[in-house]
mmCIF file with all atom_site columns, C-alpha atoms in Angstrom:
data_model
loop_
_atom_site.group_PDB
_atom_site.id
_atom_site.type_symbol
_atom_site.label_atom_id
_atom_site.label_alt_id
_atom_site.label_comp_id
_atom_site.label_asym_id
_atom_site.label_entity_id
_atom_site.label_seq_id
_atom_site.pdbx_PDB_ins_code
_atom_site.Cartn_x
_atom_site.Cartn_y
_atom_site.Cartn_z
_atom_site.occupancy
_atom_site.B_iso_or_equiv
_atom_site.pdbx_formal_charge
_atom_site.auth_seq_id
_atom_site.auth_comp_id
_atom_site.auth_asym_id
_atom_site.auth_atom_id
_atom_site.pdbx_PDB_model_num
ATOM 1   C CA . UNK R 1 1   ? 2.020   -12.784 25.261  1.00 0.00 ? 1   UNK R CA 1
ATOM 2   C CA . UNK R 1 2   ? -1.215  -11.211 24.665  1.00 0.00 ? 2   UNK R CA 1
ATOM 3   C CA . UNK R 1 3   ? -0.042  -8.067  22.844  1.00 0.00 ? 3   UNK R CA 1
ATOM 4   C CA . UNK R 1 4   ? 1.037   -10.542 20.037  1.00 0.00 ? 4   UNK R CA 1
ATOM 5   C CA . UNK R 1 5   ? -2.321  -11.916 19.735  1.00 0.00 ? 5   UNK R CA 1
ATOM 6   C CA . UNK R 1 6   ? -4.270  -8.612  19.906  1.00 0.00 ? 6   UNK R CA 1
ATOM 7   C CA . UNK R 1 7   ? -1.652  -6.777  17.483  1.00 0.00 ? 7   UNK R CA 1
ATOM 8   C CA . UNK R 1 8   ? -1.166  -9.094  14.875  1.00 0.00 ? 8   UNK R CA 1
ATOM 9   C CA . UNK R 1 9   ? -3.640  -7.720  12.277  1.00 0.00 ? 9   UNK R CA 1
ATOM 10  C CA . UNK R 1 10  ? -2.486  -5.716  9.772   1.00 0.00 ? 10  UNK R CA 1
ATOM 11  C CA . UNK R 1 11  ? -5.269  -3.365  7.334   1.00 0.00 ? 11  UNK R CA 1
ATOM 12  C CA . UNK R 1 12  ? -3.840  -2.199  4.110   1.00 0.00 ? 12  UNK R CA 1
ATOM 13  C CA . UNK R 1 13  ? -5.690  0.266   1.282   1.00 0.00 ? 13  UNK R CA 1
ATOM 14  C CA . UNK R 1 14  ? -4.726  -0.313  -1.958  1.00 0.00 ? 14  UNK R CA 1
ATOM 15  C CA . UNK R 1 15  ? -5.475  3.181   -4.279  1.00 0.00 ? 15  UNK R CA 1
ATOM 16  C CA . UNK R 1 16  ? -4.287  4.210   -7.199  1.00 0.00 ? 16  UNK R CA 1
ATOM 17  C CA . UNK R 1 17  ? -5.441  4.984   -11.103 1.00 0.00 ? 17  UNK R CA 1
ATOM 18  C CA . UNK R 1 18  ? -7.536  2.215   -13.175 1.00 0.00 ? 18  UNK R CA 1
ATOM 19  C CA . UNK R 1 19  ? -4.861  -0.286  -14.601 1.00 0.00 ? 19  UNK R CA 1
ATOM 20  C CA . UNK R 1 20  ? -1.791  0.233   -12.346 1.00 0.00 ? 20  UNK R CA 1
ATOM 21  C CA . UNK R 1 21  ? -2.403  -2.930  -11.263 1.00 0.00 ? 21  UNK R CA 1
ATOM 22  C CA . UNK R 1 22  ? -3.485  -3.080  -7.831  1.00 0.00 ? 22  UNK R CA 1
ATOM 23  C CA . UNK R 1 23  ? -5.777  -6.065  -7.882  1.00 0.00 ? 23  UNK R CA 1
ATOM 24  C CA . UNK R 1 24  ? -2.810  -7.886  -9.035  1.00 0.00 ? 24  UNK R CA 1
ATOM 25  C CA . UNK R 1 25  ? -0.606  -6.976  -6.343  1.00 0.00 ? 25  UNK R CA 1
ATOM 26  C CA . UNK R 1 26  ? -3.081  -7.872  -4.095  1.00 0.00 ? 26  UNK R CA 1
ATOM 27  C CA . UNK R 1 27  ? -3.568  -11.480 -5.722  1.00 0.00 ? 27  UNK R CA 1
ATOM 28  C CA . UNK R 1 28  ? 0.443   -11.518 -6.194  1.00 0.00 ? 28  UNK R CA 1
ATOM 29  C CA . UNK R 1 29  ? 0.361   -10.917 -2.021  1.00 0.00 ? 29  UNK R CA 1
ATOM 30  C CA . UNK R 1 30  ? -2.553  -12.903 -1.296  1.00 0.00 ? 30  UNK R CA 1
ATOM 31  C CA . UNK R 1 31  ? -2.406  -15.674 -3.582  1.00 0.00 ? 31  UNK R CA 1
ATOM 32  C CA . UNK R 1 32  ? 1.020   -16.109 -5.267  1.00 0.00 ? 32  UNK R CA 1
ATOM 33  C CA . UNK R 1 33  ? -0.525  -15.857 -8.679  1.00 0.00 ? 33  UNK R CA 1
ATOM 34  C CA . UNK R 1 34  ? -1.072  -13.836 -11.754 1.00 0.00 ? 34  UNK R CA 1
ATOM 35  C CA . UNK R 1 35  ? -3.633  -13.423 -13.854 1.00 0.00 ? 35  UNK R CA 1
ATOM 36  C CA . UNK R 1 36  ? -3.329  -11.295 -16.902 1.00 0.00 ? 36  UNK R CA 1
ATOM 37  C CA . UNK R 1 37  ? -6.894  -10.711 -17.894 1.00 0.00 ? 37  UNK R CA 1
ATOM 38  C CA . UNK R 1 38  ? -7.729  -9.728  -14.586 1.00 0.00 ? 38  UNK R CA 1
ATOM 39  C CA . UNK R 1 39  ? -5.548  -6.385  -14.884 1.00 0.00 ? 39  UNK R CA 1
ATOM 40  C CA . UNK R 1 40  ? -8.606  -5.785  -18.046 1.00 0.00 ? 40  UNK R CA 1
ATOM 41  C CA . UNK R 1 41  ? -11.633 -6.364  -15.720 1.00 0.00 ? 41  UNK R CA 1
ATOM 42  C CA . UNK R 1 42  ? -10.984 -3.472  -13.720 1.00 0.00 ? 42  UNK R CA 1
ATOM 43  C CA . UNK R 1 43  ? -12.032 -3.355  -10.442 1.00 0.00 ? 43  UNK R CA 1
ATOM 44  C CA . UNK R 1 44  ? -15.549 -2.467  -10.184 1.00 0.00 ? 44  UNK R CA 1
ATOM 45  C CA . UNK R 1 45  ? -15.395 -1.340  -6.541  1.00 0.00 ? 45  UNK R CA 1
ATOM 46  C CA . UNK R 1 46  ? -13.584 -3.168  -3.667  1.00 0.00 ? 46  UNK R CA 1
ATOM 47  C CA . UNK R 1 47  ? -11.630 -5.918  -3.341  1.00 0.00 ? 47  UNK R CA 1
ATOM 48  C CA . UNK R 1 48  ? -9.757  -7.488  -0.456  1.00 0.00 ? 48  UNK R CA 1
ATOM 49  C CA . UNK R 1 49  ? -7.846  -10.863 0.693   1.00 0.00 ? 49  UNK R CA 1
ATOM 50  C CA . UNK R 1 50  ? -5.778  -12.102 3.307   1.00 0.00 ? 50  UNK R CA 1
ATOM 51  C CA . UNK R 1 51  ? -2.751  -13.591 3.934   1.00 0.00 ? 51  UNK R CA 1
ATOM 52  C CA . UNK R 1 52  ? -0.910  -14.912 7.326   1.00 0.00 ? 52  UNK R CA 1
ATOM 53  C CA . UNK R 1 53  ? 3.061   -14.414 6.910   1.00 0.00 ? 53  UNK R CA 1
ATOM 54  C CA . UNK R 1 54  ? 5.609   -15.329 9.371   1.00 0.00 ? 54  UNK R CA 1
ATOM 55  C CA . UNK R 1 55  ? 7.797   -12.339 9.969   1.00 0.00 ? 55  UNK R CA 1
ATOM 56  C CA . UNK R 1 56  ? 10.929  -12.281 12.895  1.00 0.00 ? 56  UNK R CA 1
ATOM 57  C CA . UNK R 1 57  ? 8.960   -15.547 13.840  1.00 0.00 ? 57  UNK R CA 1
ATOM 58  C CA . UNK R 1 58  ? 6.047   -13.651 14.470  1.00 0.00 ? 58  UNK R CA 1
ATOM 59  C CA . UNK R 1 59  ? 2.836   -14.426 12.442  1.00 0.00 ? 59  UNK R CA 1
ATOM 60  C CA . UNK R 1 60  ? 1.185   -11.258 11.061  1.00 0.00 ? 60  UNK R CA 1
ATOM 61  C CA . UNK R 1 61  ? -2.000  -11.248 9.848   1.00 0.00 ? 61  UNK R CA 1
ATOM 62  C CA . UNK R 1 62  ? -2.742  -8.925  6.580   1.00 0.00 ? 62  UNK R CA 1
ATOM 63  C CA . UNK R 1 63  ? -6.133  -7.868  5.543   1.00 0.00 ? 63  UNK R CA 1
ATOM 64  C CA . UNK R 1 64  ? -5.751  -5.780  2.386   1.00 0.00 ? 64  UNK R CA 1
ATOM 65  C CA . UNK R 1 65  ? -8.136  -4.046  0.462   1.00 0.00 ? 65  UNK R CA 1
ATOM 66  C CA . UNK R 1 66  ? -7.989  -2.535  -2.969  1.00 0.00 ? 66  UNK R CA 1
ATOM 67  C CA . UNK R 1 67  ? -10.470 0.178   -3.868  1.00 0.00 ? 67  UNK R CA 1
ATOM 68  C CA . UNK R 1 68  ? -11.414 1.160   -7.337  1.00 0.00 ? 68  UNK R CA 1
ATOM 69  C CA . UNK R 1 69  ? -9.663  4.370   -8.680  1.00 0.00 ? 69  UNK R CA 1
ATOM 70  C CA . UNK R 1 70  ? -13.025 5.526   -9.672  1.00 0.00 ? 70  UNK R CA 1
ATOM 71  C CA . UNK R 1 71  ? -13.769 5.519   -5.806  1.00 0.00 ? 71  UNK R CA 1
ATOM 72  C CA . UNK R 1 72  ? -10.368 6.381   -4.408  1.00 0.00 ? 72  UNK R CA 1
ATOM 73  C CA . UNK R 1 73  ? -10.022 10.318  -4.628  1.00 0.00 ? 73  UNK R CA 1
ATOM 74  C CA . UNK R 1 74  ? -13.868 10.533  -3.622  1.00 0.00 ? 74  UNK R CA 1
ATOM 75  C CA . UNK R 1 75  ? -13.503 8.233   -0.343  1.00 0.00 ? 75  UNK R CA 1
ATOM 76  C CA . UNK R 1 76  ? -10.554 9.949   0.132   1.00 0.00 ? 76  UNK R CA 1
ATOM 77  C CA . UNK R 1 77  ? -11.743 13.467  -0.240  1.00 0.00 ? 77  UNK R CA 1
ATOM 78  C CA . UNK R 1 78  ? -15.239 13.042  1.318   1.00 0.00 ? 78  UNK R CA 1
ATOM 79  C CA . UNK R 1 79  ? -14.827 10.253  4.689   1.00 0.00 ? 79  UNK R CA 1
ATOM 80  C CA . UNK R 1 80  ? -10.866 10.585  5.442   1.00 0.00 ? 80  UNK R CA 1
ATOM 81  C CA . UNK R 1 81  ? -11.745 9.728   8.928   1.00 0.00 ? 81  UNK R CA 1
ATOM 82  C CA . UNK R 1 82  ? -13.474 6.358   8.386   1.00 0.00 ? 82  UNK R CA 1
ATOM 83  C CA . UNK R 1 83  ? -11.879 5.748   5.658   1.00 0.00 ? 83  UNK R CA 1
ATOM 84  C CA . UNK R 1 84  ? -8.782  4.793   7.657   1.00 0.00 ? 84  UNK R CA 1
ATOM 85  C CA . UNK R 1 85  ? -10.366 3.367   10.799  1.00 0.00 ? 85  UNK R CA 1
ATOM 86  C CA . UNK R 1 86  ? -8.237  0.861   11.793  1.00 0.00 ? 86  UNK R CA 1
ATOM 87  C CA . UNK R 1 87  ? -5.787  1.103   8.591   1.00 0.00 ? 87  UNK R CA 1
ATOM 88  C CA . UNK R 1 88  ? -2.192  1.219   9.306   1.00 0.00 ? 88  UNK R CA 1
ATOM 89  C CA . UNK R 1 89  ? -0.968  0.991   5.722   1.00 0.00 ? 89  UNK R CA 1
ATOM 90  C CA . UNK R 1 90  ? -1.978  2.244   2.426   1.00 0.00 ? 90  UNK R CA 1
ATOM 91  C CA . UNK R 1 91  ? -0.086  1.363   -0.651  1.00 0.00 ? 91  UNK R CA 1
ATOM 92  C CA . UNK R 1 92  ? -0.445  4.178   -3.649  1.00 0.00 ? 92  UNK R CA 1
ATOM 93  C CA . UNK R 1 93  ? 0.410   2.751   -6.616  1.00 0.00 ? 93  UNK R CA 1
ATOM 94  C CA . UNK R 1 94  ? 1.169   3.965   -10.232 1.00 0.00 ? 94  UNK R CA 1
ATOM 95  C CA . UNK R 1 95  ? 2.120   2.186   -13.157 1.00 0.00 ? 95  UNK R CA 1
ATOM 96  C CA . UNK R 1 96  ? 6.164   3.054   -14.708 1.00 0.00 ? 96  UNK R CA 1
ATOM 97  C CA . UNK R 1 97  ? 5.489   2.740   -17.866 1.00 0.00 ? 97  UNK R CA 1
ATOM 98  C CA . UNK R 1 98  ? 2.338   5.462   -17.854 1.00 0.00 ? 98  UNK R CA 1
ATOM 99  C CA . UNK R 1 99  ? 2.846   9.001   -16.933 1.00 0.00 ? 99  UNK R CA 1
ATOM 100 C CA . UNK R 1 100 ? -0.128  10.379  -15.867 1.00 0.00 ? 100 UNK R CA 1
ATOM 101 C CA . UNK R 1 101 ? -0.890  7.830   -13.539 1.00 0.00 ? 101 UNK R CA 1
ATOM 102 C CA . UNK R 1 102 ? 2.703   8.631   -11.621 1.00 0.00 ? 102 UNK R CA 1
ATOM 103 C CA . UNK R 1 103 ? 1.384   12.480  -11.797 1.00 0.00 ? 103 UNK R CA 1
ATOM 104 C CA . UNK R 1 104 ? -2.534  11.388  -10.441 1.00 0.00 ? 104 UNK R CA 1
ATOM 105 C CA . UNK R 1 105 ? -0.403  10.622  -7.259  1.00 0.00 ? 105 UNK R CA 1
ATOM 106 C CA . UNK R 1 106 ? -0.268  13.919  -6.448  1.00 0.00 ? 106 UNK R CA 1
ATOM 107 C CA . UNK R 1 107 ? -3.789  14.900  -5.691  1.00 0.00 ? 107 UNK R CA 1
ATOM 108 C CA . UNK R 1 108 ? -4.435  11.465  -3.652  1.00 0.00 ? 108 UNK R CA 1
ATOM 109 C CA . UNK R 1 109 ? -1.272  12.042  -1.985  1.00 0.00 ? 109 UNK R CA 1
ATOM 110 C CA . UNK R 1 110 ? -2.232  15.122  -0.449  1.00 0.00 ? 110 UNK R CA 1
ATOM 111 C CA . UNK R 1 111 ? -5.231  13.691  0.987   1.00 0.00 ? 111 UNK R CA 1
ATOM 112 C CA . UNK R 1 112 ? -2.999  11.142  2.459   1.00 0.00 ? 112 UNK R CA 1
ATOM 113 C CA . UNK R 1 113 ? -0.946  13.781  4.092   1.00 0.00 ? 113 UNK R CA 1
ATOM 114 C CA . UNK R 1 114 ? -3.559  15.927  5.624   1.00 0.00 ? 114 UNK R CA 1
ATOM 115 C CA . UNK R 1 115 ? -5.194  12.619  6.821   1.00 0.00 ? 115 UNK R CA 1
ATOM 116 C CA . UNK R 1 116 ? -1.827  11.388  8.481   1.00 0.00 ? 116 UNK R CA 1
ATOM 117 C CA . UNK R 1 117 ? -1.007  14.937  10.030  1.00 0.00 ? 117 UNK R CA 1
ATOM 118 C CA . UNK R 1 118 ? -4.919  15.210  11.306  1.00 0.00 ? 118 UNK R CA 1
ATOM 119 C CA . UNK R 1 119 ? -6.328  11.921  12.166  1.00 0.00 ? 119 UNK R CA 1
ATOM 120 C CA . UNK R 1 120 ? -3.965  9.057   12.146  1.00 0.00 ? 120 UNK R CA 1
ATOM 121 C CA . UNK R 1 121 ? 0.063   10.127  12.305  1.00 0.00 ? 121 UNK R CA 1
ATOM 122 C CA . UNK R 1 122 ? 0.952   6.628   12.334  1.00 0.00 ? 122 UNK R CA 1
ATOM 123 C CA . UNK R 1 123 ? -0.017  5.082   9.108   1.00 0.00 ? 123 UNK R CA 1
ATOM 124 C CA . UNK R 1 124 ? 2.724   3.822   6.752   1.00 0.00 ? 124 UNK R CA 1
ATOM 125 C CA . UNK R 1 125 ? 2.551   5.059   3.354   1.00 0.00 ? 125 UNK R CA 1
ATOM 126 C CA . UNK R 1 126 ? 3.873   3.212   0.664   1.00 0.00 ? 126 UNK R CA 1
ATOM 127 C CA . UNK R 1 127 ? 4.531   4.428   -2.764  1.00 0.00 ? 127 UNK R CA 1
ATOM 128 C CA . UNK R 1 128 ? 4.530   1.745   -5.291  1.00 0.00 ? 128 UNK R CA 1
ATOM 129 C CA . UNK R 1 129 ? 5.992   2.170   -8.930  1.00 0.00 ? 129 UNK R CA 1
ATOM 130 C CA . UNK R 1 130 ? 4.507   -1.250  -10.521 1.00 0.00 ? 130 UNK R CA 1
ATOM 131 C CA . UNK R 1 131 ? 5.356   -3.206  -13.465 1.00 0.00 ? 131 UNK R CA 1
ATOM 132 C CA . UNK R 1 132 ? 9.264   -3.220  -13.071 1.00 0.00 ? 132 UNK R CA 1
ATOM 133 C CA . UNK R 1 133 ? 9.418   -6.186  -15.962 1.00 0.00 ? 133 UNK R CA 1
ATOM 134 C CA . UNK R 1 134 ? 8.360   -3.485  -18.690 1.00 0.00 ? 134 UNK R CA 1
ATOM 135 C CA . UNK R 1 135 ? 11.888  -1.484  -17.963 1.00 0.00 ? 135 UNK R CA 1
ATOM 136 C CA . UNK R 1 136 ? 11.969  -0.939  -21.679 1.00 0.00 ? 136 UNK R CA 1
ATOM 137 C CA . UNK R 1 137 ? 9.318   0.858   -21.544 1.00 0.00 ? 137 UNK R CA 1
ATOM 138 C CA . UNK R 1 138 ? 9.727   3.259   -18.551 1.00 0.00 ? 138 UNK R CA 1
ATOM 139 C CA . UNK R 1 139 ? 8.590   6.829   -18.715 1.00 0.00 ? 139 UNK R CA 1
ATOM 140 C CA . UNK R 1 140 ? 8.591   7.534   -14.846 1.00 0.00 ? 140 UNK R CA 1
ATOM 141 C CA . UNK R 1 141 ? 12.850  6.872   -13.591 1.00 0.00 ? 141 UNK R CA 1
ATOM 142 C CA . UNK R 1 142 ? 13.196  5.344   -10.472 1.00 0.00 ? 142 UNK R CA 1
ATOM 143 C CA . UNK R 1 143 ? 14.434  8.473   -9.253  1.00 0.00 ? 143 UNK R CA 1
ATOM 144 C CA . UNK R 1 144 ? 11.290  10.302  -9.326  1.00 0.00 ? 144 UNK R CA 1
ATOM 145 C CA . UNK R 1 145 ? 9.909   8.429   -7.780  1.00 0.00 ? 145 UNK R CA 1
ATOM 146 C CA . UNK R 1 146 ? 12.250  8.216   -4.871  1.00 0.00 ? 146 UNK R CA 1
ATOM 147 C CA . UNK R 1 147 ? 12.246  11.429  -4.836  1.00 0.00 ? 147 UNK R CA 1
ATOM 148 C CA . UNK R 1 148 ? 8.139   12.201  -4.562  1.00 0.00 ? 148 UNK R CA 1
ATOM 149 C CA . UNK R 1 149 ? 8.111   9.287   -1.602  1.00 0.00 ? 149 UNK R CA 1
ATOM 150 C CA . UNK R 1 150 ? 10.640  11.376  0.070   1.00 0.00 ? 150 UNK R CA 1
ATOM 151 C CA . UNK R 1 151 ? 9.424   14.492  -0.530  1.00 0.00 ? 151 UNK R CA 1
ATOM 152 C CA . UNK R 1 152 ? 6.046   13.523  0.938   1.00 0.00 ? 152 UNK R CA 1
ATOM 153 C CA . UNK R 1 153 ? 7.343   11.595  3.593   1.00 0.00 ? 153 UNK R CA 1
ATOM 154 C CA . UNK R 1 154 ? 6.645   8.236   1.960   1.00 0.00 ? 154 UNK R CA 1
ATOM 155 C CA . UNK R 1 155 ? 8.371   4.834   1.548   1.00 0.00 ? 155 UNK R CA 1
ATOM 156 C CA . UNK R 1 156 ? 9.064   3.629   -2.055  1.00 0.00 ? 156 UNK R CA 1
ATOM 157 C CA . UNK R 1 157 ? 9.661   0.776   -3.734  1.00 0.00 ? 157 UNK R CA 1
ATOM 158 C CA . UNK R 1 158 ? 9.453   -0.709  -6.966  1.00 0.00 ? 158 UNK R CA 1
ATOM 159 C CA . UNK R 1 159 ? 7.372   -3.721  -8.186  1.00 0.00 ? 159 UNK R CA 1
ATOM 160 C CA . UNK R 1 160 ? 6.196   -6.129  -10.378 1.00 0.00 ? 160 UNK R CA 1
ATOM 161 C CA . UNK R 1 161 ? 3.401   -8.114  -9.915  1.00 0.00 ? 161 UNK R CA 1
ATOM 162 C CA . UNK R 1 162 ? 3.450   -9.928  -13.215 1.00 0.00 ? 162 UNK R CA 1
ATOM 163 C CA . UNK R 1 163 ? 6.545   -11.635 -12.211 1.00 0.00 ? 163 UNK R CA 1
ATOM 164 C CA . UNK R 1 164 ? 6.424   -11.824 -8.013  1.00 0.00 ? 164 UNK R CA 1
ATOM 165 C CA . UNK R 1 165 ? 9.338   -9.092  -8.150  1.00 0.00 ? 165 UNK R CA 1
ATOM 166 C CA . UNK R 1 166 ? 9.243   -6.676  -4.757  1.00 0.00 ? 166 UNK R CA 1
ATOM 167 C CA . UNK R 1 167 ? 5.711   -7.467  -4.293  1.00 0.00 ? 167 UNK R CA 1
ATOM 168 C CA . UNK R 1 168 ? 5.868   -9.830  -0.625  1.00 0.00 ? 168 UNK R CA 1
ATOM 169 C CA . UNK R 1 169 ? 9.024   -6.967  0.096   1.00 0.00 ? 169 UNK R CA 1
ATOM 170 C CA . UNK R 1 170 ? 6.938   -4.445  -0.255  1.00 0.00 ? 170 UNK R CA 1
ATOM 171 C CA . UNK R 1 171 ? 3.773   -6.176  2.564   1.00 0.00 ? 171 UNK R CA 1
ATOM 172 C CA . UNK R 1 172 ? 6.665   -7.036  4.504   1.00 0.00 ? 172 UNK R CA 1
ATOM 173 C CA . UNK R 1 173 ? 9.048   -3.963  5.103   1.00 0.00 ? 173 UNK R CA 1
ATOM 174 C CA . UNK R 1 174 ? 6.080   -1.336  5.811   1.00 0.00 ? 174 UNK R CA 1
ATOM 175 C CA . UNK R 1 175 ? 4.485   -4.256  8.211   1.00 0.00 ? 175 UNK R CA 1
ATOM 176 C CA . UNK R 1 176 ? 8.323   -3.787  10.319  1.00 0.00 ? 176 UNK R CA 1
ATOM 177 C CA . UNK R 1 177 ? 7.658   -0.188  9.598   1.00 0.00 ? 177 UNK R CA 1
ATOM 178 C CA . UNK R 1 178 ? 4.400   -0.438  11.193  1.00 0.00 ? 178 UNK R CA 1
ATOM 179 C CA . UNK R 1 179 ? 5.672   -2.073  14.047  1.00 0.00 ? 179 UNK R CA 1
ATOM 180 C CA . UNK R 1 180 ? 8.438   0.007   15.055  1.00 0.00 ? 180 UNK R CA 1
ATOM 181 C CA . UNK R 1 181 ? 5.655   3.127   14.703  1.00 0.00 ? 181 UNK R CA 1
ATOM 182 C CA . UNK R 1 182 ? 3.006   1.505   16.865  1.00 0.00 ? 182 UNK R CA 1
ATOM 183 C CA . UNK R 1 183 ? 6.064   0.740   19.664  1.00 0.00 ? 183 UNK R CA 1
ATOM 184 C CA . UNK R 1 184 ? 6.821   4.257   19.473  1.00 0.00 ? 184 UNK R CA 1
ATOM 185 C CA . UNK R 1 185 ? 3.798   5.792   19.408  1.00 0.00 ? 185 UNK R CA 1
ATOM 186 C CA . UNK R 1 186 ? 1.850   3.260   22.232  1.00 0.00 ? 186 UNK R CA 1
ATOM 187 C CA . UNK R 1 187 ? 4.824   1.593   23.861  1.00 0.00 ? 187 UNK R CA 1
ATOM 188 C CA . UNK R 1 188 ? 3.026   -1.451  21.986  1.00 0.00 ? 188 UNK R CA 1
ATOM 189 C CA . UNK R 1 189 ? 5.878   -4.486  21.134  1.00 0.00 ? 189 UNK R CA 1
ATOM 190 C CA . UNK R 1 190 ? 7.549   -3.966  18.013  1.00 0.00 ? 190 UNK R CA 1
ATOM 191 C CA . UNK R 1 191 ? 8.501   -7.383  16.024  1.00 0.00 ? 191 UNK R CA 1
ATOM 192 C CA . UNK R 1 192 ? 12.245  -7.124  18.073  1.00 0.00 ? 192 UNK R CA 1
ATOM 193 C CA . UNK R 1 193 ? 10.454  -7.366  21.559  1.00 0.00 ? 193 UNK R CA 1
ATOM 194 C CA . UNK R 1 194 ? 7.063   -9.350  20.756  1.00 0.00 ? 194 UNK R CA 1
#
């Protein structure tokens, strides 16, 4: 009984470019709500929130924060170690309907190799193609994105926070991911034996 107290807990990073709306996933997550001016603020350096969800009957606890892209590749790139203490997801996100932001993934997604290969092999990636309502005005295919997540050893999925689409789905299948890591890394309870 005590292992499901003391793993519980959840930390997720939020990264990606200015305007791929992060914040918003993370007050979609948190919060259940949308705010379309907030997606023009910008995030001026961290956010976070919280958000208890009852998963195989299990309650996991999610502490999330989303970093500014403006600090993203340099935290990345300078403090990998700390950066991650106690992390076990990070959700890179890029926006569908804007190129460059799909191709910025690249860089930060190197860091987040080296950093699971050196320091913590059993954080759960998550690449996030956001703002699946604006299909009319795709420029990155699902496919390619598919593709880099698999390439780089990532999971994918596709969201929209402007309309609640993928967005708990997202929290919720790399938290069972999670789980079934730590059990096979520690011995730990996944959510089928806790």
């Amino acid at each position: 009984m005590k292992a499901n107290v003391l793993h519980n807990h959840l930390k997720y990073i939020i990264i990606g470019d200015v305007g791929v709306g992060k914040s918003c996933i993370l007050l979609r997550f948190t919060e259940n709500s949308f705010q379309a001016n907030h997606k023009l603020l910008g995030t001026r350096r961290i956010e976070s929130g919280r958000k208890v969800v009852i998963i195989d009957g299990k309650e996991v606890n999610f502490q999330l924060w989303e970093v500014s892209s403006q600090e993203s590749k340099f935290q990345l790139e300078q403090s990998t170690p700390s950066y991650y203490r106690g992390a076990d997801g990070v959700m890179l996100v890029y926006d569908i309907t804007r190129r460059g932001t799909f191709e910025h993934c690249e860089d930060l997604s190197n860091i987040l190799s080296e950093t699971k290969e050196n320091y913590h092999s059993e954080i759960i990636i998550t690449l996030i193609g956001n703002k699946s309502d604006l299909d009319n005005k795709r420029v990155v295919s699902y496919e390619e994105g598919k593709q880099f997540a698999d390439e780089h050893g990532f999971a994918f999925i596709e969201t929209s926070a402007t309309v609640a689409d993928n967005v708990e789905a997202a929290f919720i299948e790399s938290a069972e991911e999670i789980y079934e890591n730590i059990h096979y890394f520690t011995g730990r309870p996944s959510f089928d034996s806790m």
